[in-house]
Short mmCIF file of C-alpha atoms in Angstrom, two decimals:
data_model
loop_
_atom_site.label_atom_id
_atom_site.label_comp_id
_atom_site.label_asym_id
_atom_site.label_seq_id
_atom_site.Cartn_x
_atom_site.Cartn_y
_atom_site.Cartn_z
CA MET A 257 0.15 -0.23 -0.39
CA LYS A 258 1.05 3.38 -0.91
CA ARG A 259 2.44 6.54 1.66
CA ARG A 260 -0.78 8.40 0.70
CA GLU A 261 -3.14 5.77 0.24
CA ARG A 262 -2.57 3.97 4.33
CA THR A 263 -2.54 8.15 5.28
CA ARG A 264 -6.62 8.45 3.73
CA GLN A 265 -7.40 4.71 5.04
CA LEU A 266 -5.66 6.41 8.14
CA ILE A 267 -7.84 9.06 8.42
CA GLU A 268 -10.51 7.08 7.54
CA LEU A 269 -10.62 4.70 10.16
CA GLY A 270 -10.12 7.69 12.93
CA GLY A 271 -13.58 8.99 11.62
CA LEU A 272 -15.16 5.74 11.64
CA VAL A 273 -13.86 5.91 15.34
CA ALA A 274 -15.30 9.45 15.65
CA LYS A 275 -18.90 8.31 14.65
CA ALA A 276 -18.97 5.84 15.91
CA GLY A 277 -19.27 8.48 19.50
CA LEU A 278 -15.95 6.90 21.26
CA ILE A 279 -14.11 10.32 21.68
CA ASP A 280 -16.48 11.53 23.75
CA LEU A 281 -17.84 8.74 25.64
CA THR A 282 -13.63 8.12 26.70
CA ASP A 283 -13.44 11.33 27.21
CA ASP A 284 -10.33 11.30 24.70
CA ASP A 285 -8.41 8.04 26.22
CA ARG A 286 -6.47 6.91 24.30
CA ALA A 287 -5.68 3.57 26.32
CA VAL A 288 -9.32 3.45 26.77
CA ILE A 289 -10.01 3.58 23.08
CA PHE A 290 -7.22 0.96 22.13
CA GLY A 291 -8.32 -1.62 25.05
CA ILE A 292 -12.19 -1.47 23.06
CA LEU A 293 -10.00 -2.18 19.77
CA VAL A 294 -7.34 -5.28 21.11
CA ASP A 295 -10.96 -6.81 22.76
CA ALA A 296 -12.64 -6.46 19.49
CA ALA A 297 -9.23 -7.89 17.86
CA ALA A 298 -9.25 -10.41 20.30
CA SER A 299 -12.90 -11.69 19.72
CA LEU A 300 -12.18 -11.76 15.64
CA ARG A 301 -10.31 -14.33 17.38
CA SER A 302 -11.31 -16.85 18.61
CA GLU A 303 -14.49 -19.46 17.78
CA GLY A 304 -17.04 -16.33 17.81
CA ARG A 305 -15.90 -14.96 15.13
CA ASP A 306 -18.09 -14.91 12.76
CA LYS A 307 -21.11 -14.16 15.24
CA ALA A 308 -19.01 -11.19 16.07
CA LEU A 309 -19.20 -10.13 12.79
CA LEU A 310 -22.66 -10.66 11.44
CA LEU A 311 -23.93 -8.20 14.22
CA TRP A 312 -20.91 -6.28 14.09
CA TRP A 313 -21.42 -5.55 10.14
CA ARG A 314 -25.15 -5.70 11.41
CA ARG A 315 -25.29 -3.01 14.24
CA GLY A 316 -22.99 -1.06 11.55
CA THR A 317 -24.79 -1.17 8.43
CA ARG A 318 -27.89 0.24 10.63
CA ALA A 319 -26.13 2.50 12.24
CA PHE A 320 -24.43 4.35 7.96
CA GLN A 321 -28.27 4.32 7.69
CA ALA A 322 -29.83 6.00 11.03
CA LEU A 323 -26.99 8.84 9.80
CA ALA A 324 -28.07 8.95 6.04
CA PRO A 325 -29.68 11.54 6.61
CA ASP A 326 -27.28 13.96 7.91
CA ARG A 327 -24.83 13.21 4.92
CA GLU A 328 -24.81 15.43 1.76
CA PRO A 329 -26.24 14.27 -2.03
CA ALA A 330 -23.25 12.91 -3.72
#
């Protein structure tokens, strides 16, 4: 992955952290946010991976749909 693509990816992922409300909910405590992500990664390494992915995909899809009215037309 080229540097510019990687930078864009990191910015987009940071935006998802913000959209999820994690910055405000944790008072911008990066150790807590990192801990949340480490927990999620552990779930993805477990036998419950497929179930977790499906659950999180559904929640994420609903959350994106709920935000859609706030988005500007393309």
